Amino acid sequence: MPELKDDYLVFFIISVSCLVSLPFREKLIAANMAKMPMMVAEWRREARELKQKQREEKVRRERLLAEARERFGYALDPRSPKFQEMVKEIEKEEKKKRKLLKRRKKEEESSSEMPAQAPST
């Protein structure tokens, strides 16, 4: 059985090491407290962004449900295979539209740059 003396010695060593590092801990706490307003502002910004994303997702889901109701003539369960297929189809169409708009915008930019380059010769 270990002696009680050894336990006191270990406790004493730990206590002394804590006292030695006390100024370090105070500096660490002060540094963290200085960062706190920035951290709180970051947390609030993230919370606002999360709420905004949730609102956008809710609007998107309602829009999809309304479109499904319009297409099929009755309300669909969002978990049904028909609804999931319709969502994939709609997303595919939206992706095509975005791609087409991007291509048109690129073409307009390139056509507007061409006349500007020609007079330089």
CSV table of N, CA and C in Angstrom, one decimal:
chain,number,residue,atom,x,y,z
A,1,MET,N,0.8,-1.2,0.0
A,1,MET,CA,0.0,0.0,0.0
A,1,MET,C,0.9,1.2,0.0
A,2,PRO,N,0.6,2.2,-0.9
A,2,PRO,CA,1.5,3.4,-1.0
A,2,PRO,C,1.3,4.2,0.3
A,3,GLU,N,2.3,4.9,0.6
A,3,GLU,CA,2.3,5.7,1.8
A,3,GLU,C,1.5,7.0,1.5
A,4,LEU,N,0.9,7.5,2.6
A,4,LEU,CA,0.2,8.8,2.5
A,4,LEU,C,1.1,9.9,2.1
A,5,LYS,N,2.3,9.8,2.5
A,5,LYS,CA,3.3,10.9,2.2
A,5,LYS,C,3.4,11.1,0.7
A,6,ASP,N,3.4,10.0,-0.1
A,6,ASP,CA,3.5,10.2,-1.5
A,6,ASP,C,2.3,10.9,-2.1
A,7,ASP,N,1.1,10.7,-1.6
A,7,ASP,CA,0.0,11.5,-2.1
A,7,ASP,C,0.1,12.9,-1.8
A,8,TYR,N,0.6,13.3,-0.6
A,8,TYR,CA,0.8,14.7,-0.2
A,8,TYR,C,1.8,15.3,-1.1
A,9,LEU,N,2.8,14.6,-1.4
A,9,LEU,CA,3.9,15.1,-2.3
A,9,LEU,C,3.4,15.4,-3.7
A,10,VAL,N,2.6,14.5,-4.2
A,10,VAL,CA,2.0,14.7,-5.5
A,10,VAL,C,1.1,15.9,-5.5
A,11,PHE,N,0.3,16.0,-4.5
A,11,PHE,CA,-0.6,17.2,-4.4
A,11,PHE,C,0.1,18.5,-4.3
A,12,PHE,N,1.3,18.4,-3.5
A,12,PHE,CA,2.1,19.6,-3.3
A,12,PHE,C,2.7,20.0,-4.7
A,13,ILE,N,3.2,19.1,-5.4
A,13,ILE,CA,3.8,19.4,-6.7
A,13,ILE,C,2.8,20.0,-7.7
A,14,ILE,N,1.6,19.4,-7.7
A,14,ILE,CA,0.5,19.9,-8.6
A,14,ILE,C,0.1,21.3,-8.2
A,15,SER,N,0.0,21.6,-6.9
A,15,SER,CA,-0.3,22.9,-6.3
A,15,SER,C,0.7,23.9,-6.7
A,16,VAL,N,2.0,23.6,-6.6
A,16,VAL,CA,3.0,24.5,-6.9
A,16,VAL,C,3.0,24.8,-8.4
A,17,SER,N,2.8,23.8,-9.2
A,17,SER,CA,2.9,24.0,-10.6
A,17,SER,C,1.7,24.9,-11.1
A,18,CYS,N,0.6,24.8,-10.4
A,18,CYS,CA,-0.6,25.7,-10.7
A,18,CYS,C,-0.3,27.1,-10.3
A,19,LEU,N,0.4,27.3,-9.2
A,19,LEU,CA,0.8,28.7,-8.7
A,19,LEU,C,1.8,29.3,-9.7
A,20,VAL,N,2.7,28.5,-10.2
A,20,VAL,CA,3.7,29.0,-11.1
A,20,VAL,C,3.0,29.5,-12.4
A,21,SER,N,2.1,28.7,-12.9
A,21,SER,CA,1.4,29.0,-14.1
A,21,SER,C,0.2,30.0,-14.0
A,22,LEU,N,0.0,30.5,-12.8
A,22,LEU,CA,-1.1,31.4,-12.6
A,22,LEU,C,-1.0,32.7,-13.4
A,23,PRO,N,0.1,33.3,-13.5
A,23,PRO,CA,0.2,34.5,-14.4
A,23,PRO,C,-0.1,34.1,-15.9
A,24,PHE,N,0.4,33.0,-16.3
A,24,PHE,CA,0.1,32.5,-17.7
A,24,PHE,C,-1.4,32.4,-17.9
A,25,ARG,N,-2.0,31.7,-16.9
A,25,ARG,CA,-3.5,31.5,-17.0
A,25,ARG,C,-4.2,32.8,-17.1
A,26,GLU,N,-3.8,33.8,-16.2
A,26,GLU,CA,-4.4,35.1,-16.2
A,26,GLU,C,-4.3,35.8,-17.6
A,27,LYS,N,-3.1,35.7,-18.2
A,27,LYS,CA,-2.9,36.3,-19.5
A,27,LYS,C,-3.7,35.6,-20.5
A,28,LEU,N,-3.9,34.3,-20.4
A,28,LEU,CA,-4.7,33.5,-21.4
A,28,LEU,C,-6.1,33.9,-21.2
A,29,ILE,N,-6.6,34.1,-20.0
A,29,ILE,CA,-8.0,34.5,-19.8
A,29,ILE,C,-8.2,35.9,-20.3
A,30,ALA,N,-7.3,36.8,-20.1
A,30,ALA,CA,-7.4,38.2,-20.5
A,30,ALA,C,-7.5,38.2,-22.1
A,31,ALA,N,-6.6,37.4,-22.7
A,31,ALA,CA,-6.6,37.4,-24.2
A,31,ALA,C,-7.9,36.8,-24.7
A,32,ASN,N,-8.4,35.8,-24.1
A,32,ASN,CA,-9.7,35.2,-24.5
A,32,ASN,C,-10.9,36.2,-24.3
A,33,MET,N,-10.8,36.9,-23.2
A,33,MET,CA,-11.9,37.9,-22.9
A,33,MET,C,-11.8,39.0,-23.9
A,34,ALA,N,-10.6,39.4,-24.4
A,34,ALA,CA,-10.5,40.4,-25.4
A,34,ALA,C,-11.1,40.0,-26.7
A,35,LYS,N,-11.0,38.7,-27.0
A,35,LYS,CA,-11.5,38.1,-28.3
A,35,LYS,C,-13.0,37.9,-28.2
A,36,MET,N,-13.6,37.9,-27.0
A,36,MET,CA,-15.0,37.5,-26.8
A,36,MET,C,-16.0,38.3,-27.6
A,37,PRO,N,-15.9,39.7,-27.7
A,37,PRO,CA,-16.9,40.4,-28.5
A,37,PRO,C,-16.9,40.0,-30.0
A,38,MET,N,-15.7,39.7,-30.5
A,38,MET,CA,-15.6,39.3,-31.9
A,38,MET,C,-16.2,37.9,-32.0
A,39,MET,N,-15.9,37.0,-31.1
A,39,MET,CA,-16.5,35.7,-31.1
A,39,MET,C,-18.0,35.7,-31.0
A,40,VAL,N,-18.5,36.5,-30.2
A,40,VAL,CA,-20.0,36.7,-30.0
A,40,VAL,C,-20.6,37.2,-31.3
A,41,ALA,N,-20.0,38.2,-31.9
A,41,ALA,CA,-20.5,38.7,-33.2
A,41,ALA,C,-20.4,37.6,-34.3
A,42,GLU,N,-19.4,36.8,-34.3
A,42,GLU,CA,-19.3,35.7,-35.3
A,42,GLU,C,-20.4,34.7,-35.1
A,43,TRP,N,-20.6,34.4,-33.8
A,43,TRP,CA,-21.7,33.4,-33.5
A,43,TRP,C,-23.0,33.9,-33.9
A,44,ARG,N,-23.3,35.2,-33.6
A,44,ARG,CA,-24.6,35.8,-34.0
A,44,ARG,C,-24.7,35.8,-35.6
A,45,ARG,N,-23.6,36.1,-36.3
A,45,ARG,CA,-23.7,36.1,-37.7
A,45,ARG,C,-24.0,34.7,-38.3
A,46,GLU,N,-23.3,33.7,-37.7
A,46,GLU,CA,-23.6,32.4,-38.1
A,46,GLU,C,-25.0,32.0,-37.8
A,47,ALA,N,-25.6,32.4,-36.7
A,47,ALA,CA,-27.0,32.1,-36.3
A,47,ALA,C,-27.9,32.7,-37.3
A,48,ARG,N,-27.6,34.0,-37.7
A,48,ARG,CA,-28.5,34.7,-38.7
A,48,ARG,C,-28.4,34.0,-40.0
A,49,GLU,N,-27.2,33.6,-40.4
A,49,GLU,CA,-27.1,32.8,-41.7
A,49,GLU,C,-27.8,31.5,-41.7
A,50,LEU,N,-27.8,30.8,-40.6
A,50,LEU,CA,-28.5,29.5,-40.4
A,50,LEU,C,-30.0,29.7,-40.5
A,51,LYS,N,-30.5,30.8,-39.8
A,51,LYS,CA,-31.9,31.1,-39.9
A,51,LYS,C,-32.3,31.4,-41.3
A,52,GLN,N,-31.5,32.2,-42.0
A,52,GLN,CA,-31.8,32.6,-43.4
A,52,GLN,C,-31.9,31.4,-44.3
A,53,LYS,N,-30.9,30.5,-44.1
A,53,LYS,CA,-30.9,29.3,-44.9
A,53,LYS,C,-32.1,28.4,-44.7
A,54,GLN,N,-32.5,28.3,-43.4
A,54,GLN,CA,-33.7,27.6,-43.0
A,54,GLN,C,-35.0,28.2,-43.7
A,55,ARG,N,-35.0,29.5,-43.6
A,55,ARG,CA,-36.2,30.2,-44.3
A,55,ARG,C,-36.2,29.9,-45.8
A,56,GLU,N,-35.1,30.0,-46.4
A,56,GLU,CA,-35.0,29.8,-47.9
A,56,GLU,C,-35.4,28.4,-48.2
A,57,GLU,N,-34.9,27.4,-47.4
A,57,GLU,CA,-35.3,26.0,-47.6
A,57,GLU,C,-36.8,25.8,-47.4
A,58,LYS,N,-37.4,26.4,-46.4
A,58,LYS,CA,-38.8,26.3,-46.2
A,58,LYS,C,-39.6,26.9,-47.4
A,59,VAL,N,-39.2,28.0,-47.9
A,59,VAL,CA,-39.8,28.6,-49.1
A,59,VAL,C,-39.7,27.7,-50.3
A,60,ARG,N,-38.5,27.1,-50.5
A,60,ARG,CA,-38.2,26.2,-51.6
A,60,ARG,C,-39.1,25.0,-51.5
A,61,ARG,N,-39.2,24.4,-50.3
A,61,ARG,CA,-40.0,23.2,-50.1
A,61,ARG,C,-41.5,23.5,-50.4
A,62,GLU,N,-42.0,24.7,-49.9
A,62,GLU,CA,-43.4,25.1,-50.2
A,62,GLU,C,-43.6,25.3,-51.7
A,63,ARG,N,-42.6,25.9,-52.3
A,63,ARG,CA,-42.8,26.1,-53.8
A,63,ARG,C,-42.8,24.8,-54.5
A,64,LEU,N,-42.0,23.8,-54.1
A,64,LEU,CA,-42.0,22.5,-54.8
A,64,LEU,C,-43.3,21.8,-54.5
A,65,LEU,N,-43.8,21.9,-53.3
A,65,LEU,CA,-45.1,21.2,-53.0
A,65,LEU,C,-46.2,21.8,-53.8
A,66,ALA,N,-46.2,23.2,-53.9
A,66,ALA,CA,-47.2,23.8,-54.7
A,66,ALA,C,-47.1,23.4,-56.2
A,67,GLU,N,-45.9,23.3,-56.7
A,67,GLU,CA,-45.7,22.9,-58.1
A,67,GLU,C,-46.1,21.5,-58.3
A,68,ALA,N,-45.9,20.6,-57.3
A,68,ALA,CA,-46.3,19.2,-57.4
A,68,ALA,C,-47.8,19.1,-57.4
A,69,ARG,N,-48.5,19.9,-56.6
A,69,ARG,CA,-49.9,20.0,-56.5
A,69,ARG,C,-50.5,20.4,-57.9
A,70,GLU,N,-49.8,21.4,-58.5
A,70,GLU,CA,-50.3,21.9,-59.7
A,70,GLU,C,-50.1,20.9,-60.9
A,71,ARG,N,-49.0,20.2,-60.9
A,71,ARG,CA,-48.7,19.2,-61.9
A,71,ARG,C,-49.6,18.0,-61.8
A,72,PHE,N,-49.7,17.5,-60.6
A,72,PHE,CA,-50.4,16.2,-60.5
A,72,PHE,C,-51.9,16.4,-60.1
A,73,GLY,N,-52.3,17.6,-59.7
A,73,GLY,CA,-53.7,17.9,-59.4
A,73,GLY,C,-54.1,17.5,-57.9
A,74,TYR,N,-53.1,17.0,-57.2
A,74,TYR,CA,-53.4,16.7,-55.8
A,74,TYR,C,-52.1,16.8,-55.0
A,75,ALA,N,-52.3,16.9,-53.7
A,75,ALA,CA,-51.1,17.1,-52.8
A,75,ALA,C,-50.3,15.8,-52.7
A,76,LEU,N,-49.0,15.9,-52.8
A,76,LEU,CA,-48.1,14.8,-52.8
A,76,LEU,C,-47.3,14.8,-51.5
A,77,ASP,N,-47.0,13.6,-51.0
A,77,ASP,CA,-46.1,13.5,-49.9
A,77,ASP,C,-44.6,13.8,-50.4
A,78,PRO,N,-43.9,14.6,-49.7
A,78,PRO,CA,-42.5,14.9,-50.1
A,78,PRO,C,-41.6,13.7,-50.1
A,79,ARG,N,-42.0,12.7,-49.5
A,79,ARG,CA,-41.1,11.5,-49.4
A,79,ARG,C,-41.5,10.5,-50.6
A,80,SER,N,-42.5,10.8,-51.3
A,80,SER,CA,-43.0,9.8,-52.3
A,80,SER,C,-42.0,9.8,-53.5
A,81,PRO,N,-41.8,8.7,-54.2
A,81,PRO,CA,-40.9,8.6,-55.3
A,81,PRO,C,-41.3,9.6,-56.5
A,82,LYS,N,-42.6,9.8,-56.7
A,82,LYS,CA,-43.1,10.7,-57.7
A,82,LYS,C,-42.5,12.1,-57.4
A,83,PHE,N,-42.7,12.6,-56.2
A,83,PHE,CA,-42.2,13.9,-55.8
A,83,PHE,C,-40.7,14.0,-55.9
A,84,GLN,N,-40.0,13.0,-55.5
A,84,GLN,CA,-38.5,13.0,-55.6
A,84,GLN,C,-38.1,13.1,-57.0
A,85,GLU,N,-38.8,12.4,-57.9
A,85,GLU,CA,-38.4,12.4,-59.3
A,85,GLU,C,-38.7,13.8,-59.9
A,86,MET,N,-39.8,14.4,-59.5
A,86,MET,CA,-40.2,15.7,-59.9
A,86,MET,C,-39.1,16.7,-59.5
A,87,VAL,N,-38.7,16.6,-58.2
A,87,VAL,CA,-37.7,17.5,-57.7
A,87,VAL,C,-36.4,17.4,-58.5
A,88,LYS,N,-36.0,16.2,-58.8
A,88,LYS,CA,-34.8,16.0,-59.6
A,88,LYS,C,-34.9,16.6,-61.0
A,89,GLU,N,-36.1,16.5,-61.6
A,89,GLU,CA,-36.4,17.0,-62.9
A,89,GLU,C,-36.3,18.6,-62.9
A,90,ILE,N,-36.9,19.1,-61.8
A,90,ILE,CA,-36.9,20.6,-61.7
A,90,ILE,C,-35.5,21.1,-61.5
A,91,GLU,N,-34.7,20.5,-60.6
A,91,GLU,CA,-33.4,20.9,-60.4
A,91,GLU,C,-32.5,20.8,-61.7
A,92,LYS,N,-32.8,19.8,-62.5
A,92,LYS,CA,-32.1,19.6,-63.8
A,92,LYS,C,-32.4,20.8,-64.7
A,93,GLU,N,-33.7,21.1,-64.8
A,93,GLU,CA,-34.1,22.2,-65.6
A,93,GLU,C,-33.5,23.5,-65.1
A,94,GLU,N,-33.5,23.8,-63.8
A,94,GLU,CA,-32.9,25.0,-63.3
A,94,GLU,C,-31.4,25.1,-63.6
A,95,LYS,N,-30.7,23.9,-63.5
A,95,LYS,CA,-29.3,23.9,-63.8
A,95,LYS,C,-29.1,24.3,-65.3
A,96,LYS,N,-29.9,23.7,-66.1
A,96,LYS,CA,-29.8,24.1,-67.6
A,96,LYS,C,-30.0,25.6,-67.8
A,97,LYS,N,-31.0,26.1,-67.1
A,97,LYS,CA,-31.3,27.6,-67.3
A,97,LYS,C,-30.1,28.4,-66.8
A,98,ARG,N,-29.5,28.0,-65.6
A,98,ARG,CA,-28.4,28.8,-65.1
A,98,ARG,C,-27.2,28.7,-66.1
A,99,LYS,N,-27.0,27.5,-66.6
A,99,LYS,CA,-25.9,27.3,-67.5
A,99,LYS,C,-26.1,28.1,-68.8
A,100,LEU,N,-27.3,28.2,-69.3
A,100,LEU,CA,-27.6,28.9,-70.5
A,100,LEU,C,-27.4,30.4,-70.2
A,101,LEU,N,-27.9,30.9,-69.1
A,101,LEU,CA,-27.7,32.3,-68.7
A,101,LEU,C,-26.2,32.7,-68.6
A,102,LYS,N,-25.5,31.8,-68.0
A,102,LYS,CA,-24.1,32.0,-67.9
A,102,LYS,C,-23.4,32.1,-69.2
A,103,ARG,N,-23.8,31.2,-70.1
A,103,ARG,CA,-23.2,31.2,-71.5
A,103,ARG,C,-23.5,32.4,-72.2
A,104,ARG,N,-24.8,32.9,-72.1
A,104,ARG,CA,-25.2,34.1,-72.8
A,104,ARG,C,-24.5,35.3,-72.3
A,105,LYS,N,-24.3,35.4,-71.0
A,105,LYS,CA,-23.6,36.5,-70.3
A,105,LYS,C,-22.2,36.5,-70.8
A,106,LYS,N,-21.6,35.4,-70.9
A,106,LYS,CA,-20.2,35.3,-71.4
A,106,LYS,C,-20.1,35.7,-72.8
A,107,GLU,N,-21.0,35.3,-73.7
A,107,GLU,CA,-21.1,35.7,-75.1
A,107,GLU,C,-21.2,37.2,-75.2
A,108,GLU,N,-22.1,37.8,-74.4
A,108,GLU,CA,-22.3,39.3,-74.4
A,108,GLU,C,-21.1,40.0,-74.0
A,109,GLU,N,-20.4,39.5,-73.0
A,109,GLU,CA,-19.1,40.1,-72.6
A,109,GLU,C,-18.1,40.0,-73.7
A,110,SER,N,-18.0,38.9,-74.3
A,110,SER,CA,-16.9,38.7,-75.3
A,110,SER,C,-17.3,39.5,-76.6
A,111,SER,N,-18.6,39.7,-76.9
A,111,SER,CA,-18.9,40.5,-78.1
A,111,SER,C,-18.7,42.0,-77.8
A,112,SER,N,-18.9,42.4,-76.6
A,112,SER,CA,-18.7,43.8,-76.2
A,112,SER,C,-17.2,44.1,-76.2
A,113,GLU,N,-16.4,43.2,-75.9
A,113,GLU,CA,-14.9,43.4,-75.9
A,113,GLU,C,-14.3,43.4,-77.3
A,114,MET,N,-14.9,42.7,-78.2
A,114,MET,CA,-14.3,42.6,-79.6
A,114,MET,C,-14.2,44.0,-80.2
A,115,PRO,N,-15.3,44.8,-80.3
A,115,PRO,CA,-15.1,46.1,-80.9
A,115,PRO,C,-14.1,47.0,-80.2
A,116,ALA,N,-13.9,46.9,-79.0
A,116,ALA,CA,-13.0,47.7,-78.3
A,116,ALA,C,-11.5,47.4,-78.6
A,117,GLN,N,-11.3,46.1,-79.0
A,117,GLN,CA,-10.0,45.7,-79.4
A,117,GLN,C,-9.6,46.1,-80.8
A,118,ALA,N,-10.6,46.1,-81.7
A,118,ALA,CA,-10.4,46.3,-83.1
A,118,ALA,C,-9.7,47.7,-83.5
A,119,PRO,N,-10.1,48.8,-82.9
A,119,PRO,CA,-9.5,50.1,-83.3
A,119,PRO,C,-8.0,50.3,-82.9
A,120,SER,N,-7.5,49.4,-82.1
A,120,SER,CA,-6.1,49.6,-81.6
A,120,SER,C,-5.1,49.3,-82.7
A,121,THR,N,-5.4,48.8,-83.9
A,121,THR,CA,-4.5,48.6,-84.9
A,121,THR,C,-4.2,49.7,-85.8
